[in-house]
């Protein structure tokens, strides 16, 4: 049986569902519901795959990606490779509401966020630092490099491009603990 | 990653995502989550969808956009989700990924690709059927 209103979200992030549902029930818009639901996961660092202190990159930095879309107007706000700002989905909504762009990325997206009043803070935690240091100790495995030397399946970088490209036989590393 | 869809009783639809992406990614790498039509897509005339998984692969097939367009053409949400997953599977049989779909009547569905470590995909639903959010799951 179908019924409206409806909130649905990936993974068993129950607090996020509840936050979105409460937003709807207290008269908020569907945009408010999605923003509040996703922001709850950013705050709670849902299973380490959302928000600050997770998924450090090859330099140990945590960066965030987020988007929000209004199905009535087809407007979209998105941020990619966002640094130093915890509320990524809030910045995505700011892109939608304070620019006529769709997506801002990287350091410039962070400066835009600061100009719009978002607080700049360190997204690194002891946990993400520990993940990073263990990775370095394990010869930087796994990584997402290919056709470079030294052999990325054995060694850390820095890497240089190989003269010849090998056929794409790369084993993919996304899993329950590391995914988008 | 969280992907979320919301539809109110007047049929307004929104979608959103938030993630910290792949662990040990190359600096500068952006996944599928913020890419419209890949991480999520919403159209109040058809419904919404949101995806999660190996974003480097999934974004190439715009699974959320495909699922919404299939629902616009009359597919139920479960079928739309399954079709979006099988489109990727045709090229990357071992990809790690899942998708949730909802149409404007409040029907919803989900689908996932069965790989080691993902045989069942769990997701959350809140509607007037119950006071508290419900944990749902689909077999991959």
Coordinates of C-alpha atoms in Angstrom, one line a residue:
Chain A
X1 CA 0.0 0.0 0.0
X2 CA 1.4 3.4 -1.0
X3 CA 0.9 6.5 1.1
X4 CA 2.2 10.1 1.2
X5 CA 4.1 11.7 2.7
X6 CA 7.1 9.5 2.3
X7 CA 10.7 9.6 3.3
X8 CA 13.1 6.9 2.1
X9 CA 16.9 6.7 2.5
X10 CA 19.8 4.4 1.7
X11 CA 21.3 2.2 4.4
X12 CA 19.8 1.7 7.9
X13 CA 20.4 5.3 9.0
X14 CA 17.3 5.6 11.2
X15 CA 18.1 8.9 12.9
X16 CA 18.3 10.6 9.5
X17 CA 15.0 9.2 8.5
X18 CA 13.4 10.4 11.7
X19 CA 15.0 13.9 11.3
X20 CA 13.6 14.2 7.7
X21 CA 10.1 12.9 8.8
X22 CA 10.0 15.3 11.7
X23 CA 10.8 18.2 9.4
X24 CA 8.0 17.2 7.1
X25 CA 5.5 16.7 10.0
X26 CA 6.3 20.1 11.4
X27 CA 5.4 21.9 8.2
X28 CA 8.8 21.9 6.5
X29 CA 9.2 21.5 2.7
X30 CA 10.6 18.3 1.1
X31 CA 13.8 20.3 0.6
X32 CA 14.0 21.0 4.3
X33 CA 13.3 17.3 5.0
X34 CA 16.1 16.0 2.7
X35 CA 18.5 18.7 4.0
X36 CA 17.8 17.9 7.6
X37 CA 18.0 14.2 7.1
X38 CA 21.3 14.2 5.3
X39 CA 22.7 16.8 7.8
X40 CA 21.8 14.5 10.6
X41 CA 24.1 11.8 9.0
X42 CA 26.8 14.4 8.6
X43 CA 26.7 15.2 12.3
X44 CA 26.5 11.6 13.3
X45 CA 29.1 10.4 10.8
X46 CA 26.8 7.6 9.7
X47 CA 28.8 4.4 9.5
X48 CA 31.9 6.4 8.7
X49 CA 30.9 7.0 5.1
X50 CA 29.2 10.4 5.7
X51 CA 30.6 13.6 7.2
X52 CA 33.8 14.6 8.9
X53 CA 36.4 12.1 10.2
X54 CA 36.0 9.4 7.6
X55 CA 37.4 8.2 4.3
X56 CA 40.8 10.0 4.3
X57 CA 42.3 10.5 0.8
X58 CA 45.9 9.7 -0.1
X59 CA 47.1 12.8 1.9
X60 CA 45.0 11.9 4.9
X61 CA 42.4 14.7 4.3
X62 CA 38.6 14.1 4.5
X63 CA 36.7 15.8 1.7
X64 CA 32.9 15.8 1.2
X65 CA 30.5 15.5 -1.7
X66 CA 26.7 16.4 -1.5
X67 CA 23.8 17.4 -3.6
X68 CA 20.2 18.5 -3.2
X69 CA 17.5 18.6 -6.0
X70 CA 14.1 20.3 -6.1
X71 CA 11.8 18.1 -8.2
X72 CA 9.3 21.0 -8.7
X73 CA 11.7 23.4 -10.2
X74 CA 14.5 21.0 -11.3
X75 CA 17.0 23.2 -9.5
X76 CA 20.1 21.5 -8.1
X77 CA 22.8 22.5 -5.7
X78 CA 26.0 20.4 -5.4
X79 CA 29.4 20.4 -3.9
X80 CA 32.4 18.1 -4.7
X81 CA 35.7 17.7 -2.9
X82 CA 34.5 20.2 -0.2
X83 CA 37.2 20.9 2.4
X84 CA 37.0 22.2 6.0
X85 CA 33.2 22.5 6.1
X86 CA 31.2 19.9 7.9
X87 CA 27.7 20.6 6.6
X88 CA 28.1 19.6 3.0
X89 CA 24.4 19.3 2.2
X90 CA 23.8 22.7 3.6
X91 CA 26.5 24.2 1.3
X92 CA 24.9 22.3 -1.6
X93 CA 21.6 24.0 -0.8
X94 CA 23.4 27.4 -0.6
X95 CA 24.8 26.8 -4.1
X96 CA 21.2 26.3 -5.2
X97 CA 19.7 29.2 -3.4
X98 CA 22.5 31.8 -3.6
X99 CA 24.0 31.1 -7.1
X100 CA 22.6 30.2 -10.5
X101 CA 25.2 27.5 -10.7
X102 CA 24.6 23.8 -10.1
X103 CA 28.0 22.6 -8.6
X104 CA 31.0 24.1 -6.9
X105 CA 34.1 22.1 -6.1
X106 CA 37.3 22.1 -4.0
X107 CA 38.9 24.9 -2.2
X108 CA 36.8 27.5 -3.9
X109 CA 33.6 25.8 -2.8
X110 CA 34.9 26.0 0.8
X111 CA 35.6 29.8 0.4
X112 CA 32.1 30.2 -1.1
X113 CA 30.7 28.4 2.0
X114 CA 32.7 30.6 4.4
X115 CA 31.4 33.7 2.6
X116 CA 27.8 32.3 3.0
X117 CA 28.4 32.0 6.8
X118 CA 29.4 28.4 7.1
X119 CA 32.1 27.7 9.8
X120 CA 35.5 26.4 8.6
X121 CA 36.8 23.6 10.8
X122 CA 39.2 20.6 10.6
X123 CA 37.4 17.5 9.1
X124 CA 40.2 15.3 10.4
X125 CA 39.8 13.2 13.6
X126 CA 41.9 10.7 15.5
X127 CA 40.0 8.0 13.7
X128 CA 40.6 9.3 10.2
X129 CA 44.3 9.9 11.1
X130 CA 44.5 6.3 12.3
X131 CA 43.0 5.0 9.1
X132 CA 45.5 7.0 7.2
X133 CA 48.6 6.0 9.2
X134 CA 47.6 2.3 9.1
X135 CA 47.3 2.6 5.3
X136 CA 50.8 4.2 5.0
X137 CA 52.2 1.4 7.1
X138 CA 50.5 -1.1 4.8
X139 CA 52.3 0.2 1.7
X140 CA 49.3 2.3 0.7
X141 CA 47.0 -0.6 -0.1
X142 CA 44.5 -0.5 -1.5
X143 CA 44.8 2.5 -3.8
X144 CA 43.2 3.7 -7.0
X145 CA 46.3 4.1 -9.2
X146 CA 47.1 2.1 -12.4
X147 CA 49.6 2.3 -15.3
X148 CA 52.2 4.0 -13.1
X149 CA 55.5 3.1 -11.4
X150 CA 56.5 2.1 -8.8
X151 CA 53.9 -0.8 -8.9
X152 CA 50.9 0.6 -7.1
X153 CA 49.8 -2.8 -5.9
X154 CA 53.1 -3.1 -4.0
X155 CA 54.2 0.5 -3.1
X156 CA 53.2 3.9 -2.1
X157 CA 53.8 6.9 -4.4
X158 CA 54.9 9.3 -5.6
X159 CA 54.0 7.7 -8.9
X160 CA 55.1 8.4 -12.5
X161 CA 53.1 7.3 -15.6
X162 CA 54.2 4.2 -17.4
X163 CA 55.0 4.5 -21.1
X164 CA 52.6 1.7 -22.0
X165 CA 49.0 1.2 -20.7
X166 CA 48.0 -2.2 -19.4
X167 CA 44.5 -3.6 -20.3
X168 CA 42.1 -2.5 -17.6
X169 CA 42.1 -5.4 -15.1
X170 CA 41.9 -3.3 -12.0
X171 CA 40.2 -4.9 -9.1
X172 CA 37.8 -2.5 -7.7
X173 CA 37.9 -1.7 -3.9
X174 CA 34.5 -0.2 -3.1
X175 CA 32.8 -2.2 -0.4
X176 CA 30.5 -1.8 2.6
X177 CA 33.1 0.2 4.5
X178 CA 34.3 2.4 1.6
X179 CA 31.8 3.5 -0.9
X180 CA 29.9 6.6 -2.2
Chain B
X1 CA 26.8 7.7 1.8
X2 CA 23.3 8.7 2.5
X3 CA 20.8 9.2 -0.4
X4 CA 17.4 10.5 0.6
X5 CA 14.1 11.0 -1.1
X6 CA 11.2 13.0 0.3
X7 CA 7.6 13.3 -1.2
X8 CA 5.0 15.3 0.6
X9 CA 1.2 14.8 0.5
X10 CA 0.9 17.5 -2.2
X11 CA 3.3 15.5 -4.5
X12 CA 6.3 17.8 -4.1
X13 CA 9.5 15.8 -4.5
X14 CA 13.1 16.4 -3.4
X15 CA 16.3 14.3 -3.3
X16 CA 19.7 14.7 -1.7
X17 CA 22.9 12.9 -0.9
X18 CA 25.9 13.4 1.4
X19 CA 29.1 11.4 1.6
X20 CA 32.8 11.5 2.5
X21 CA 33.5 9.2 -0.6
X22 CA 36.0 6.4 -1.1
X23 CA 38.7 5.8 1.5
X24 CA 42.3 6.4 0.2
X25 CA 41.0 8.2 -2.9
X26 CA 43.3 10.2 -5.1
X27 CA 43.1 13.8 -3.9
X28 CA 40.5 15.8 -5.9
X29 CA 38.4 12.7 -6.7
X30 CA 34.7 13.4 -6.7
X31 CA 32.3 10.4 -6.7
X32 CA 28.7 10.0 -8.1
X33 CA 26.9 11.4 -5.1
X34 CA 26.9 15.1 -6.0
X35 CA 26.4 14.4 -9.7
X36 CA 22.8 15.1 -10.7
X37 CA 21.2 12.0 -12.3
X38 CA 23.9 9.8 -10.8
X39 CA 23.9 10.2 -7.0
X40 CA 20.3 11.4 -7.0
X41 CA 17.5 12.7 -9.3
X42 CA 14.0 14.2 -8.5
X43 CA 11.2 15.3 -10.8
X44 CA 7.8 16.0 -9.2
X45 CA 6.1 14.7 -12.3
X46 CA 7.7 11.2 -12.1
X47 CA 9.4 10.5 -8.8
X48 CA 12.9 10.3 -7.4
X49 CA 15.9 7.9 -7.0
X50 CA 19.2 7.9 -5.2
X51 CA 22.2 5.6 -5.6
X52 CA 25.1 4.4 -3.4
X53 CA 28.2 2.3 -4.1
X54 CA 31.2 2.4 -6.3
X55 CA 30.7 5.9 -7.6
X56 CA 33.5 5.9 -10.1
X57 CA 31.6 3.2 -12.1
X58 CA 28.0 4.0 -11.2
X59 CA 28.1 7.7 -12.3
X60 CA 28.9 6.6 -15.9
X61 CA 25.4 5.1 -16.2
X62 CA 23.3 7.9 -14.5
X63 CA 21.3 5.3 -12.6
X64 CA 19.1 7.8 -10.7
X65 CA 18.1 9.6 -13.9
X66 CA 17.4 6.3 -15.7
X67 CA 15.2 5.1 -12.9
X68 CA 13.1 8.3 -12.8
X69 CA 12.6 8.2 -16.5
X70 CA 11.5 4.6 -16.3
X71 CA 9.0 5.5 -13.6
X72 CA 7.8 8.4 -15.8
X73 CA 7.2 5.8 -18.5
X74 CA 5.1 3.7 -16.1
X75 CA 7.5 1.3 -14.5
X76 CA 6.9 0.6 -10.8
X77 CA 9.8 1.7 -8.5
X78 CA 11.1 -1.8 -7.9
X79 CA 11.3 -2.5 -11.6
X80 CA 12.9 0.9 -12.3
X81 CA 15.6 0.2 -9.7
X82 CA 16.3 -3.3 -11.0
X83 CA 16.7 -2.0 -14.5
X84 CA 19.1 0.7 -13.5
X85 CA 21.2 -1.9 -11.6
X86 CA 21.2 -4.4 -14.5
X87 CA 22.3 -1.6 -16.9
X88 CA 25.5 -1.2 -14.9
X89 CA 25.9 -5.0 -14.3
X90 CA 26.0 -5.6 -18.0
X91 CA 29.4 -3.8 -18.2
X92 CA 30.7 -4.2 -14.6
X93 CA 29.3 -7.5 -13.3
X94 CA 31.1 -7.2 -10.0
X95 CA 30.3 -3.6 -9.2
X96 CA 29.3 -2.7 -5.6
X97 CA 26.1 -0.7 -5.6
X98 CA 22.4 -0.2 -4.8
X99 CA 19.6 2.3 -5.6
X100 CA 16.3 3.4 -4.0
X101 CA 13.3 4.6 -6.0
X102 CA 10.0 6.2 -5.2
X103 CA 7.2 7.4 -7.5
X104 CA 4.7 10.2 -7.0
X105 CA 2.0 7.9 -5.5
X106 CA 4.3 7.0 -2.6
X107 CA 5.2 3.5 -3.9
X108 CA 8.9 2.8 -3.4
X109 CA 11.5 0.1 -4.2
X110 CA 15.2 -0.7 -4.1
X111 CA 17.7 -2.9 -5.9
X112 CA 21.3 -3.9 -5.5
X113 CA 24.0 -5.9 -7.2
X114 CA 24.9 -9.2 -5.5
X115 CA 28.7 -9.3 -4.8
X116 CA 30.7 -10.6 -1.9
X117 CA 29.8 -8.4 1.1
X118 CA 26.5 -7.2 -0.4
X119 CA 23.8 -9.9 -0.6
X120 CA 21.1 -7.8 1.0
X121 CA 20.6 -4.0 0.9
X122 CA 18.9 -2.3 3.9
X123 CA 17.2 1.0 3.7
X124 CA 14.8 3.2 5.8
X125 CA 11.2 4.2 5.1
X126 CA 9.0 6.7 7.0
X127 CA 5.4 7.2 6.0
X128 CA 1.9 7.3 7.7
X129 CA 1.9 3.5 7.9
X130 CA 3.9 3.6 11.2
X131 CA 4.9 6.2 13.8
X132 CA 8.6 5.2 13.7
X133 CA 10.9 4.8 10.7
X134 CA 10.8 1.2 9.3
X135 CA 13.9 -0.8 8.4
X136 CA 13.4 -2.5 5.0
X137 CA 15.7 -4.7 3.0
X138 CA 15.9 -6.3 -0.5
X139 CA 17.9 -9.3 -1.5
X140 CA 20.5 -8.5 -4.1

